[in-house]
Amino acid sequence: MLNVGRGSVVAGTALGALVLVSGCSLLGGSVSADEAARVSSEMLAEQVGQEPDDFTCEDDLPAEEGAEIRCELSAGGETLGVTLTVTSVDGGNVEWEIQVDE
């Protein structure tokens, strides 16, 4: 397990299979980059008890099973890469998992 900064977000293998269920509204068949980042940040905070200082995604998350985008989170002065992978799509609900780089 990787500890990012003092008292900051703990990330790594424990969060590798964190599944998010989102009722995000789809915009043209995808979840907007801002919405994907916001929901992912909230779910990481729920999992580890502290929200990252920043969480950004440059690309929208396609609402297609298996689709992936890369994002970044900042915590305690360090930056980590993050992969969001869509696990299922059901109407307007998109589920994805977060894999924080080790």
PDB file of N, CA and C in Angstrom:
ATOM      1  N   MET A   1       0.849  -1.171   0.000  1.00  0.00           N
ATOM      2  CA  MET A   1       0.000   0.000   0.000  1.00  0.00           C
ATOM      3  C   MET A   1       0.891   1.229   0.000  1.00  0.00           C
ATOM      4  N   LEU A   2       0.494   2.252  -0.703  1.00  0.00           N
ATOM      5  CA  LEU A   2       1.262   3.474  -0.837  1.00  0.00           C
ATOM      6  C   LEU A   2       0.605   4.567  -0.029  1.00  0.00           C
ATOM      7  N   ASN A   3       1.377   5.249   0.802  1.00  0.00           N
ATOM      8  CA  ASN A   3       0.856   6.361   1.573  1.00  0.00           C
ATOM      9  C   ASN A   3       1.352   7.639   0.940  1.00  0.00           C
ATOM     10  N   VAL A   4       0.441   8.463   0.474  1.00  0.00           N
ATOM     11  CA  VAL A   4       0.796   9.687  -0.224  1.00  0.00           C
ATOM     12  C   VAL A   4       0.766  10.843   0.762  1.00  0.00           C
ATOM     13  N   GLY A   5       1.934  11.354   1.127  1.00  0.00           N
ATOM     14  CA  GLY A   5       1.994  12.481   2.039  1.00  0.00           C
ATOM     15  C   GLY A   5       1.568  12.108   3.444  1.00  0.00           C
ATOM     16  N   ARG A   6       1.815  13.000   4.381  1.00  0.00           N
ATOM     17  CA  ARG A   6       1.422  12.760   5.775  1.00  0.00           C
ATOM     18  C   ARG A   6      -0.065  12.951   5.963  1.00  0.00           C
ATOM     19  N   GLY A   7      -0.720  11.919   6.436  1.00  0.00           N
ATOM     20  CA  GLY A   7      -2.152  12.021   6.730  1.00  0.00           C
ATOM     21  C   GLY A   7      -3.003  12.270   5.495  1.00  0.00           C
ATOM     22  N   SER A   8      -2.466  12.008   4.317  1.00  0.00           N
ATOM     23  CA  SER A   8      -3.198  12.269   3.085  1.00  0.00           C
ATOM     24  C   SER A   8      -3.908  11.013   2.609  1.00  0.00           C
ATOM     25  N   VAL A   9      -4.352  11.064   1.394  1.00  0.00           N
ATOM     26  CA  VAL A   9      -5.074   9.943   0.804  1.00  0.00           C
ATOM     27  C   VAL A   9      -4.165   8.723   0.726  1.00  0.00           C
ATOM     28  N   VAL A  10      -4.658   7.614   1.205  1.00  0.00           N
ATOM     29  CA  VAL A  10      -3.936   6.354   1.079  1.00  0.00           C
ATOM     30  C   VAL A  10      -4.467   5.683  -0.174  1.00  0.00           C
ATOM     31  N   ALA A  11      -3.565   5.349  -1.061  1.00  0.00           N
ATOM     32  CA  ALA A  11      -3.988   4.774  -2.331  1.00  0.00           C
ATOM     33  C   ALA A  11      -3.170   3.531  -2.620  1.00  0.00           C
ATOM     34  N   GLY A  12      -3.563   2.791  -3.610  1.00  0.00           N
ATOM     35  CA  GLY A  12      -2.803   1.630  -4.026  1.00  0.00           C
ATOM     36  C   GLY A  12      -3.676   0.421  -4.222  1.00  0.00           C
ATOM     37  N   THR A  13      -3.142  -0.734  -3.866  1.00  0.00           N
ATOM     38  CA  THR A  13      -3.855  -1.966  -4.171  1.00  0.00           C
ATOM     39  C   THR A  13      -5.194  -2.058  -3.457  1.00  0.00           C
ATOM     40  N   ALA A  14      -5.325  -1.468  -2.293  1.00  0.00           N
ATOM     41  CA  ALA A  14      -6.597  -1.524  -1.580  1.00  0.00           C
ATOM     42  C   ALA A  14      -7.695  -0.807  -2.343  1.00  0.00           C
ATOM     43  N   LEU A  15      -7.324   0.177  -3.159  1.00  0.00           N
ATOM     44  CA  LEU A  15      -8.320   0.908  -3.931  1.00  0.00           C
ATOM     45  C   LEU A  15      -8.396   0.423  -5.365  1.00  0.00           C
ATOM     46  N   GLY A  16      -7.591  -0.556  -5.717  1.00  0.00           N
ATOM     47  CA  GLY A  16      -7.515  -0.999  -7.098  1.00  0.00           C
ATOM     48  C   GLY A  16      -8.811  -1.511  -7.670  1.00  0.00           C
ATOM     49  N   ALA A  17      -9.701  -2.002  -6.847  1.00  0.00           N
ATOM     50  CA  ALA A  17     -10.950  -2.554  -7.356  1.00  0.00           C
ATOM     51  C   ALA A  17     -12.156  -1.807  -6.811  1.00  0.00           C
ATOM     52  N   LEU A  18     -11.969  -0.543  -6.510  1.00  0.00           N
ATOM     53  CA  LEU A  18     -13.070   0.257  -5.999  1.00  0.00           C
ATOM     54  C   LEU A  18     -14.068   0.499  -7.125  1.00  0.00           C
ATOM     55  N   VAL A  19     -15.277  -0.008  -6.984  1.00  0.00           N
ATOM     56  CA  VAL A  19     -16.289   0.136  -8.023  1.00  0.00           C
ATOM     57  C   VAL A  19     -17.200   1.302  -7.671  1.00  0.00           C
ATOM     58  N   LEU A  20     -17.401   2.148  -8.624  1.00  0.00           N
ATOM     59  CA  LEU A  20     -18.265   3.303  -8.445  1.00  0.00           C
ATOM     60  C   LEU A  20     -19.556   3.091  -9.206  1.00  0.00           C
ATOM     61  N   VAL A  21     -20.657   3.393  -8.580  1.00  0.00           N
ATOM     62  CA  VAL A  21     -21.943   3.356  -9.258  1.00  0.00           C
ATOM     63  C   VAL A  21     -22.387   4.798  -9.382  1.00  0.00           C
ATOM     64  N   SER A  22     -22.549   5.239 -10.596  1.00  0.00           N
ATOM     65  CA  SER A  22     -22.868   6.637 -10.819  1.00  0.00           C
ATOM     66  C   SER A  22     -24.166   6.777 -11.584  1.00  0.00           C
ATOM     67  N   GLY A  23     -24.987   7.665 -11.132  1.00  0.00           N
ATOM     68  CA  GLY A  23     -26.212   8.003 -11.842  1.00  0.00           C
ATOM     69  C   GLY A  23     -25.989   9.228 -12.697  1.00  0.00           C
ATOM     70  N   CYS A  24     -24.765   9.414 -13.158  1.00  0.00           N
ATOM     71  CA  CYS A  24     -24.405  10.590 -13.945  1.00  0.00           C
ATOM     72  C   CYS A  24     -25.242  10.650 -15.211  1.00  0.00           C
ATOM     73  N   SER A  25     -25.617  11.869 -15.564  1.00  0.00           N
ATOM     74  CA  SER A  25     -26.327  12.019 -16.824  1.00  0.00           C
ATOM     75  C   SER A  25     -25.314  11.910 -17.958  1.00  0.00           C
ATOM     76  N   LEU A  26     -25.692  11.178 -18.965  1.00  0.00           N
ATOM     77  CA  LEU A  26     -24.789  10.955 -20.085  1.00  0.00           C
ATOM     78  C   LEU A  26     -24.912  12.100 -21.069  1.00  0.00           C
ATOM     79  N   LEU A  27     -23.774  12.553 -21.543  1.00  0.00           N
ATOM     80  CA  LEU A  27     -23.716  13.625 -22.522  1.00  0.00           C
ATOM     81  C   LEU A  27     -23.168  13.041 -23.809  1.00  0.00           C
ATOM     82  N   GLY A  28     -24.037  12.774 -24.767  1.00  0.00           N
ATOM     83  CA  GLY A  28     -23.586  12.211 -26.032  1.00  0.00           C
ATOM     84  C   GLY A  28     -22.923  10.855 -25.873  1.00  0.00           C
ATOM     85  N   GLY A  29     -23.418  10.025 -24.964  1.00  0.00           N
ATOM     86  CA  GLY A  29     -22.869   8.688 -24.788  1.00  0.00           C
ATOM     87  C   GLY A  29     -21.637   8.635 -23.918  1.00  0.00           C
ATOM     88  N   SER A  30     -21.420   9.642 -23.079  1.00  0.00           N
ATOM     89  CA  SER A  30     -20.267   9.625 -22.184  1.00  0.00           C
ATOM     90  C   SER A  30     -20.567  10.415 -20.918  1.00  0.00           C
ATOM     91  N   VAL A  31     -19.749  10.167 -19.900  1.00  0.00           N
ATOM     92  CA  VAL A  31     -19.796  10.949 -18.661  1.00  0.00           C
ATOM     93  C   VAL A  31     -18.744  12.037 -18.831  1.00  0.00           C
ATOM     94  N   SER A  32     -19.116  13.286 -18.585  1.00  0.00           N
ATOM     95  CA  SER A  32     -18.162  14.380 -18.786  1.00  0.00           C
ATOM     96  C   SER A  32     -16.930  14.176 -17.909  1.00  0.00           C
ATOM     97  N   ALA A  33     -15.800  14.679 -18.366  1.00  0.00           N
ATOM     98  CA  ALA A  33     -14.544  14.565 -17.620  1.00  0.00           C
ATOM     99  C   ALA A  33     -14.686  15.164 -16.228  1.00  0.00           C
ATOM    100  N   ASP A  34     -15.357  16.302 -16.121  1.00  0.00           N
ATOM    101  CA  ASP A  34     -15.539  16.953 -14.816  1.00  0.00           C
ATOM    102  C   ASP A  34     -16.386  16.107 -13.879  1.00  0.00           C
ATOM    103  N   GLU A  35     -17.451  15.512 -14.411  1.00  0.00           N
ATOM    104  CA  GLU A  35     -18.331  14.674 -13.594  1.00  0.00           C
ATOM    105  C   GLU A  35     -17.625  13.388 -13.168  1.00  0.00           C
ATOM    106  N   ALA A  36     -16.884  12.767 -14.085  1.00  0.00           N
ATOM    107  CA  ALA A  36     -16.133  11.556 -13.748  1.00  0.00           C
ATOM    108  C   ALA A  36     -15.112  11.851 -12.647  1.00  0.00           C
ATOM    109  N   ALA A  37     -14.429  12.991 -12.739  1.00  0.00           N
ATOM    110  CA  ALA A  37     -13.441  13.376 -11.729  1.00  0.00           C
ATOM    111  C   ALA A  37     -14.113  13.658 -10.388  1.00  0.00           C
ATOM    112  N   ARG A  38     -15.236  14.370 -10.415  1.00  0.00           N
ATOM    113  CA  ARG A  38     -15.940  14.721  -9.169  1.00  0.00           C
ATOM    114  C   ARG A  38     -16.425  13.475  -8.446  1.00  0.00           C
ATOM    115  N   VAL A  39     -17.090  12.573  -9.167  1.00  0.00           N
ATOM    116  CA  VAL A  39     -17.631  11.366  -8.554  1.00  0.00           C
ATOM    117  C   VAL A  39     -16.502  10.459  -8.063  1.00  0.00           C
ATOM    118  N   SER A  40     -15.450  10.325  -8.858  1.00  0.00           N
ATOM    119  CA  SER A  40     -14.314   9.489  -8.459  1.00  0.00           C
ATOM    120  C   SER A  40     -13.651  10.030  -7.201  1.00  0.00           C
ATOM    121  N   SER A  41     -13.481  11.339  -7.134  1.00  0.00           N
ATOM    122  CA  SER A  41     -12.886  11.973  -5.955  1.00  0.00           C
ATOM    123  C   SER A  41     -13.734  11.722  -4.713  1.00  0.00           C
ATOM    124  N   GLU A  42     -15.048  11.858  -4.861  1.00  0.00           N
ATOM    125  CA  GLU A  42     -15.957  11.620  -3.730  1.00  0.00           C
ATOM    126  C   GLU A  42     -15.892  10.167  -3.261  1.00  0.00           C
ATOM    127  N   MET A  43     -15.836   9.231  -4.204  1.00  0.00           N
ATOM    128  CA  MET A  43     -15.801   7.830  -3.830  1.00  0.00           C
ATOM    129  C   MET A  43     -14.467   7.460  -3.177  1.00  0.00           C
ATOM    130  N   LEU A  44     -13.360   8.032  -3.654  1.00  0.00           N
ATOM    131  CA  LEU A  44     -12.079   7.802  -2.990  1.00  0.00           C
ATOM    132  C   LEU A  44     -12.119   8.347  -1.563  1.00  0.00           C
ATOM    133  N   ALA A  45     -12.708   9.521  -1.397  1.00  0.00           N
ATOM    134  CA  ALA A  45     -12.822  10.118  -0.067  1.00  0.00           C
ATOM    135  C   ALA A  45     -13.647   9.227   0.858  1.00  0.00           C
ATOM    136  N   GLU A  46     -14.719   8.658   0.340  1.00  0.00           N
ATOM    137  CA  GLU A  46     -15.561   7.753   1.132  1.00  0.00           C
ATOM    138  C   GLU A  46     -14.779   6.509   1.540  1.00  0.00           C
ATOM    139  N   GLN A  47     -13.944   6.011   0.629  1.00  0.00           N
ATOM    140  CA  GLN A  47     -13.184   4.797   0.881  1.00  0.00           C
ATOM    141  C   GLN A  47     -12.066   5.006   1.906  1.00  0.00           C
ATOM    142  N   VAL A  48     -11.337   6.126   1.799  1.00  0.00           N
ATOM    143  CA  VAL A  48     -10.157   6.324   2.641  1.00  0.00           C
ATOM    144  C   VAL A  48     -10.334   7.401   3.708  1.00  0.00           C
ATOM    145  N   GLY A  49     -11.472   8.096   3.697  1.00  0.00           N
ATOM    146  CA  GLY A  49     -11.745   9.076   4.742  1.00  0.00           C
ATOM    147  C   GLY A  49     -11.218  10.473   4.480  1.00  0.00           C
ATOM    148  N   GLN A  50     -10.650  10.709   3.299  1.00  0.00           N
ATOM    149  CA  GLN A  50     -10.166  12.041   2.964  1.00  0.00           C
ATOM    150  C   GLN A  50     -10.197  12.226   1.455  1.00  0.00           C
ATOM    151  N   GLU A  51     -10.694  13.381   1.014  1.00  0.00           N
ATOM    152  CA  GLU A  51     -10.767  13.670  -0.402  1.00  0.00           C
ATOM    153  C   GLU A  51      -9.401  14.114  -0.923  1.00  0.00           C
ATOM    154  N   PRO A  52      -9.029  13.720  -2.138  1.00  0.00           N
ATOM    155  CA  PRO A  52      -7.783  14.217  -2.716  1.00  0.00           C
ATOM    156  C   PRO A  52      -7.818  15.743  -2.815  1.00  0.00           C
ATOM    157  N   ASP A  53      -6.642  16.363  -2.830  1.00  0.00           N
ATOM    158  CA  ASP A  53      -6.576  17.819  -2.992  1.00  0.00           C
ATOM    159  C   ASP A  53      -7.128  18.222  -4.356  1.00  0.00           C
ATOM    160  N   ASP A  54      -6.875  17.397  -5.357  1.00  0.00           N
ATOM    161  CA  ASP A  54      -7.341  17.679  -6.710  1.00  0.00           C
ATOM    162  C   ASP A  54      -7.495  16.350  -7.452  1.00  0.00           C
ATOM    163  N   PHE A  55      -8.459  16.285  -8.344  1.00  0.00           N
ATOM    164  CA  PHE A  55      -8.680  15.102  -9.172  1.00  0.00           C
ATOM    165  C   PHE A  55      -9.132  15.616 -10.522  1.00  0.00           C
ATOM    166  N   THR A  56      -8.373  15.324 -11.568  1.00  0.00           N
ATOM    167  CA  THR A  56      -8.717  15.829 -12.889  1.00  0.00           C
ATOM    168  C   THR A  56      -8.657  14.727 -13.938  1.00  0.00           C
ATOM    169  N   CYS A  57      -9.571  14.837 -14.880  1.00  0.00           N
ATOM    170  CA  CYS A  57      -9.597  13.963 -16.049  1.00  0.00           C
ATOM    171  C   CYS A  57      -9.662  14.885 -17.266  1.00  0.00           C
ATOM    172  N   GLU A  58      -8.840  14.619 -18.261  1.00  0.00           N
ATOM    173  CA  GLU A  58      -8.842  15.451 -19.458  1.00  0.00           C
ATOM    174  C   GLU A  58      -9.886  15.023 -20.467  1.00  0.00           C
ATOM    175  N   ASP A  59     -10.249  13.735 -20.453  1.00  0.00           N
ATOM    176  CA  ASP A  59     -11.183  13.206 -21.447  1.00  0.00           C
ATOM    177  C   ASP A  59     -12.483  12.778 -20.786  1.00  0.00           C
ATOM    178  N   ASP A  60     -13.570  12.825 -21.559  1.00  0.00           N
ATOM    179  CA  ASP A  60     -14.842  12.283 -21.111  1.00  0.00           C
ATOM    180  C   ASP A  60     -14.714  10.761 -21.022  1.00  0.00           C
ATOM    181  N   LEU A  61     -15.513  10.157 -20.137  1.00  0.00           N
ATOM    182  CA  LEU A  61     -15.512   8.705 -19.956  1.00  0.00           C
ATOM    183  C   LEU A  61     -16.607   8.107 -20.840  1.00  0.00           C
ATOM    184  N   PRO A  62     -16.230   7.409 -21.914  1.00  0.00           N
ATOM    185  CA  PRO A  62     -17.241   6.825 -22.806  1.00  0.00           C
ATOM    186  C   PRO A  62     -18.122   5.827 -22.053  1.00  0.00           C
ATOM    187  N   ALA A  63     -19.400   5.874 -22.318  1.00  0.00           N
ATOM    188  CA  ALA A  63     -20.346   4.957 -21.673  1.00  0.00           C
ATOM    189  C   ALA A  63     -20.381   3.659 -22.451  1.00  0.00           C
ATOM    190  N   GLU A  64     -19.235   2.984 -22.480  1.00  0.00           N
ATOM    191  CA  GLU A  64     -19.099   1.703 -23.158  1.00  0.00           C
ATOM    192  C   GLU A  64     -18.313   0.777 -22.246  1.00  0.00           C
ATOM    193  N   GLU A  65     -18.826  -0.406 -22.005  1.00  0.00           N
ATOM    194  CA  GLU A  65     -18.131  -1.365 -21.149  1.00  0.00           C
ATOM    195  C   GLU A  65     -16.707  -1.586 -21.654  1.00  0.00           C
ATOM    196  N   GLY A  66     -15.744  -1.491 -20.744  1.00  0.00           N
ATOM    197  CA  GLY A  66     -14.339  -1.670 -21.079  1.00  0.00           C
ATOM    198  C   GLY A  66     -13.605  -0.389 -21.442  1.00  0.00           C
ATOM    199  N   ALA A  67     -14.340   0.696 -21.655  1.00  0.00           N
ATOM    200  CA  ALA A  67     -13.699   1.975 -21.994  1.00  0.00           C
ATOM    201  C   ALA A  67     -12.858   2.458 -20.821  1.00  0.00           C
ATOM    202  N   GLU A  68     -11.714   3.071 -21.126  1.00  0.00           N
ATOM    203  CA  GLU A  68     -10.811   3.575 -20.093  1.00  0.00           C
ATOM    204  C   GLU A  68     -10.390   5.003 -20.404  1.00  0.00           C
ATOM    205  N   ILE A  69     -10.159   5.760 -19.345  1.00  0.00           N
ATOM    206  CA  ILE A  69      -9.515   7.060 -19.468  1.00  0.00           C
ATOM    207  C   ILE A  69      -8.491   7.183 -18.349  1.00  0.00           C
ATOM    208  N   ARG A  70      -7.502   8.035 -18.562  1.00  0.00           N
ATOM    209  CA  ARG A  70      -6.485   8.310 -17.556  1.00  0.00           C
ATOM    210  C   ARG A  70      -6.802   9.646 -16.896  1.00  0.00           C
ATOM    211  N   CYS A  71      -6.592   9.692 -15.592  1.00  0.00           N
ATOM    212  CA  CYS A  71      -6.809  10.895 -14.801  1.00  0.00           C
ATOM    213  C   CYS A  71      -5.623  11.075 -13.866  1.00  0.00           C
ATOM    214  N   GLU A  72      -5.624  12.154 -13.103  1.00  0.00           N
ATOM    215  CA  GLU A  72      -4.595  12.394 -12.100  1.00  0.00           C
ATOM    216  C   GLU A  72      -5.240  12.866 -10.816  1.00  0.00           C
ATOM    217  N   LEU A  73      -4.655  12.422  -9.694  1.00  0.00           N
ATOM    218  CA  LEU A  73      -5.078  12.961  -8.409  1.00  0.00           C
ATOM    219  C   LEU A  73      -3.846  13.522  -7.714  1.00  0.00           C
ATOM    220  N   SER A  74      -4.073  14.574  -6.961  1.00  0.00           N
ATOM    221  CA  SER A  74      -3.017  15.186  -6.162  1.00  0.00           C
ATOM    222  C   SER A  74      -3.408  15.102  -4.706  1.00  0.00           C
ATOM    223  N   ALA A  75      -2.435  14.743  -3.874  1.00  0.00           N
ATOM    224  CA  ALA A  75      -2.666  14.648  -2.435  1.00  0.00           C
ATOM    225  C   ALA A  75      -1.329  14.823  -1.731  1.00  0.00           C
ATOM    226  N   GLY A  76      -1.308  15.692  -0.742  1.00  0.00           N
ATOM    227  CA  GLY A  76      -0.107  15.874   0.054  1.00  0.00           C
ATOM    228  C   GLY A  76       1.107  16.283  -0.759  1.00  0.00           C
ATOM    229  N   GLY A  77       0.892  17.051  -1.831  1.00  0.00           N
ATOM    230  CA  GLY A  77       2.000  17.511  -2.646  1.00  0.00           C
ATOM    231  C   GLY A  77       2.497  16.516  -3.678  1.00  0.00           C
ATOM    232  N   GLU A  78       1.887  15.337  -3.754  1.00  0.00           N
ATOM    233  CA  GLU A  78       2.274  14.335  -4.744  1.00  0.00           C
ATOM    234  C   GLU A  78       1.143  14.137  -5.737  1.00  0.00           C
ATOM    235  N   THR A  79       1.511  13.704  -6.937  1.00  0.00           N
ATOM    236  CA  THR A  79       0.536  13.446  -7.988  1.00  0.00           C
ATOM    237  C   THR A  79       0.633  11.983  -8.403  1.00  0.00           C
ATOM    238  N   LEU A  80      -0.530  11.346  -8.522  1.00  0.00           N
ATOM    239  CA  LEU A  80      -0.604   9.945  -8.940  1.00  0.00           C
ATOM    240  C   LEU A  80      -1.506   9.827 -10.161  1.00  0.00           C
ATOM    241  N   GLY A  81      -1.161   8.905 -11.040  1.00  0.00           N
ATOM    242  CA  GLY A  81      -2.023   8.593 -12.161  1.00  0.00           C
ATOM    243  C   GLY A  81      -3.142   7.667 -11.728  1.00  0.00           C
ATOM    244  N   VAL A  82      -4.261   7.770 -12.425  1.00  0.00           N
ATOM    245  CA  VAL A  82      -5.446   6.972 -12.106  1.00  0.00           C
ATOM    246  C   VAL A  82      -6.065   6.508 -13.419  1.00  0.00           C
ATOM    247  N   THR A  83      -6.519   5.266 -13.453  1.00  0.00           N
ATOM    248  CA  THR A  83      -7.244   4.750 -14.613  1.00  0.00           C
ATOM    249  C   THR A  83      -8.685   4.486 -14.200  1.00  0.00           C
ATOM    250  N   LEU A  84      -9.630   5.028 -14.952  1.00  0.00           N
ATOM    251  CA  LEU A  84     -11.053   4.737 -14.756  1.00  0.00           C
ATOM    252  C   LEU A  84     -11.460   3.774 -15.865  1.00  0.00           C
ATOM    253  N   THR A  85     -12.082   2.660 -15.493  1.00  0.00           N
ATOM    254  CA  THR A  85     -12.502   1.654 -16.465  1.00  0.00           C
ATOM    255  C   THR A  85     -13.989   1.370 -16.275  1.00  0.00           C
ATOM    256  N   VAL A  86     -14.759   1.542 -17.321  1.00  0.00           N
ATOM    257  CA  VAL A  86     -16.209   1.291 -17.265  1.00  0.00           C
ATOM    258  C   VAL A  86     -16.439  -0.208 -17.156  1.00  0.00           C
ATOM    259  N   THR A  87     -17.218  -0.590 -16.130  1.00  0.00           N
ATOM    260  CA  THR A  87     -17.528  -2.003 -15.928  1.00  0.00           C
ATOM    261  C   THR A  87     -18.920  -2.370 -16.434  1.00  0.00           C
ATOM    262  N   SER A  88     -19.848  -1.394 -16.450  1.00  0.00           N
ATOM    263  CA  SER A  88     -21.175  -1.662 -17.017  1.00  0.00           C
ATOM    264  C   SER A  88     -21.916  -0.357 -17.270  1.00  0.00           C
ATOM    265  N   VAL A  89     -22.869  -0.440 -18.179  1.00  0.00           N
ATOM    266  CA  VAL A  89     -23.729   0.691 -18.511  1.00  0.00           C
ATOM    267  C   VAL A  89     -25.153   0.167 -18.532  1.00  0.00           C
ATOM    268  N   ASP A  90     -26.040   0.842 -17.790  1.00  0.00           N
ATOM    269  CA  ASP A  90     -27.445   0.444 -17.746  1.00  0.00           C
ATOM    270  C   ASP A  90     -28.287   1.713 -17.824  1.00  0.00           C
ATOM    271  N   GLY A  91     -28.776   2.010 -19.004  1.00  0.00           N
ATOM    272  CA  GLY A  91     -29.529   3.243 -19.196  1.00  0.00           C
ATOM    273  C   GLY A  91     -28.633   4.446 -18.919  1.00  0.00           C
ATOM    274  N   GLY A  92     -29.050   5.279 -17.952  1.00  0.00           N
ATOM    275  CA  GLY A  92     -28.261   6.454 -17.591  1.00  0.00           C
ATOM    276  C   GLY A  92     -27.261   6.202 -16.490  1.00  0.00           C
ATOM    277  N   ASN A  93     -27.164   4.957 -16.025  1.00  0.00           N
ATOM    278  CA  ASN A  93     -26.210   4.631 -14.961  1.00  0.00           C
ATOM    279  C   ASN A  93     -24.954   4.001 -15.539  1.00  0.00           C
ATOM    280  N   VAL A  94     -23.817   4.552 -15.121  1.00  0.00           N
ATOM    281  CA  VAL A  94     -22.535   4.037 -15.571  1.00  0.00           C
ATOM    282  C   VAL A  94     -21.761   3.608 -14.330  1.00  0.00           C
ATOM    283  N   GLU A  95     -21.233   2.390 -14.350  1.00  0.00           N
ATOM    284  CA  GLU A  95     -20.401   1.893 -13.267  1.00  0.00           C
ATOM    285  C   GLU A  95     -18.976   1.817 -13.773  1.00  0.00           C
ATOM    286  N   TRP A  96     -18.025   2.248 -12.924  1.00  0.00           N
ATOM    287  CA  TRP A  96     -16.630   2.129 -13.299  1.00  0.00           C
ATOM    288  C   TRP A  96     -15.806   1.841 -12.081  1.00  0.00           C
ATOM    289  N   GLU A  97     -14.582   1.371 -12.321  1.00  0.00           N
ATOM    290  CA  GLU A  97     -13.667   1.130 -11.230  1.00  0.00           C
ATOM    291  C   GLU A  97     -12.485   2.077 -11.363  1.00  0.00           C
ATOM    292  N   ILE A  98     -11.861   2.344 -10.233  1.00  0.00           N
ATOM    293  CA  ILE A  98     -10.709   3.226 -10.168  1.00  0.00           C
ATOM    294  C   ILE A  98      -9.484   2.387  -9.856  1.00  0.00           C
ATOM    295  N   GLN A  99      -8.435   2.582 -10.639  1.00  0.00           N
ATOM    296  CA  GLN A  99      -7.150   1.948 -10.344  1.00  0.00           C
ATOM    297  C   GLN A  99      -6.139   3.073 -10.158  1.00  0.00           C
ATOM    298  N   VAL A 100      -5.696   3.256  -8.913  1.00  0.00           N
ATOM    299  CA  VAL A 100      -4.689   4.266  -8.611  1.00  0.00           C
ATOM    300  C   VAL A 100      -3.312   3.637  -8.834  1.00  0.00           C
ATOM    301  N   ASP A 101      -2.455   4.325  -9.585  1.00  0.00           N
ATOM    302  CA  ASP A 101      -1.112   3.823  -9.828  1.00  0.00           C
ATOM    303  C   ASP A 101      -0.372   3.617  -8.511  1.00  0.00           C
ATOM    304  N   GLU A 102       0.453   2.585  -8.468  1.00  0.00           N
ATOM    305  CA  GLU A 102       1.235   2.326  -7.261  1.00  0.00           C
ATOM    306  C   GLU A 102       2.503   3.138  -7.269  1.00  0.00           C
TER     307      GLU A 102
END
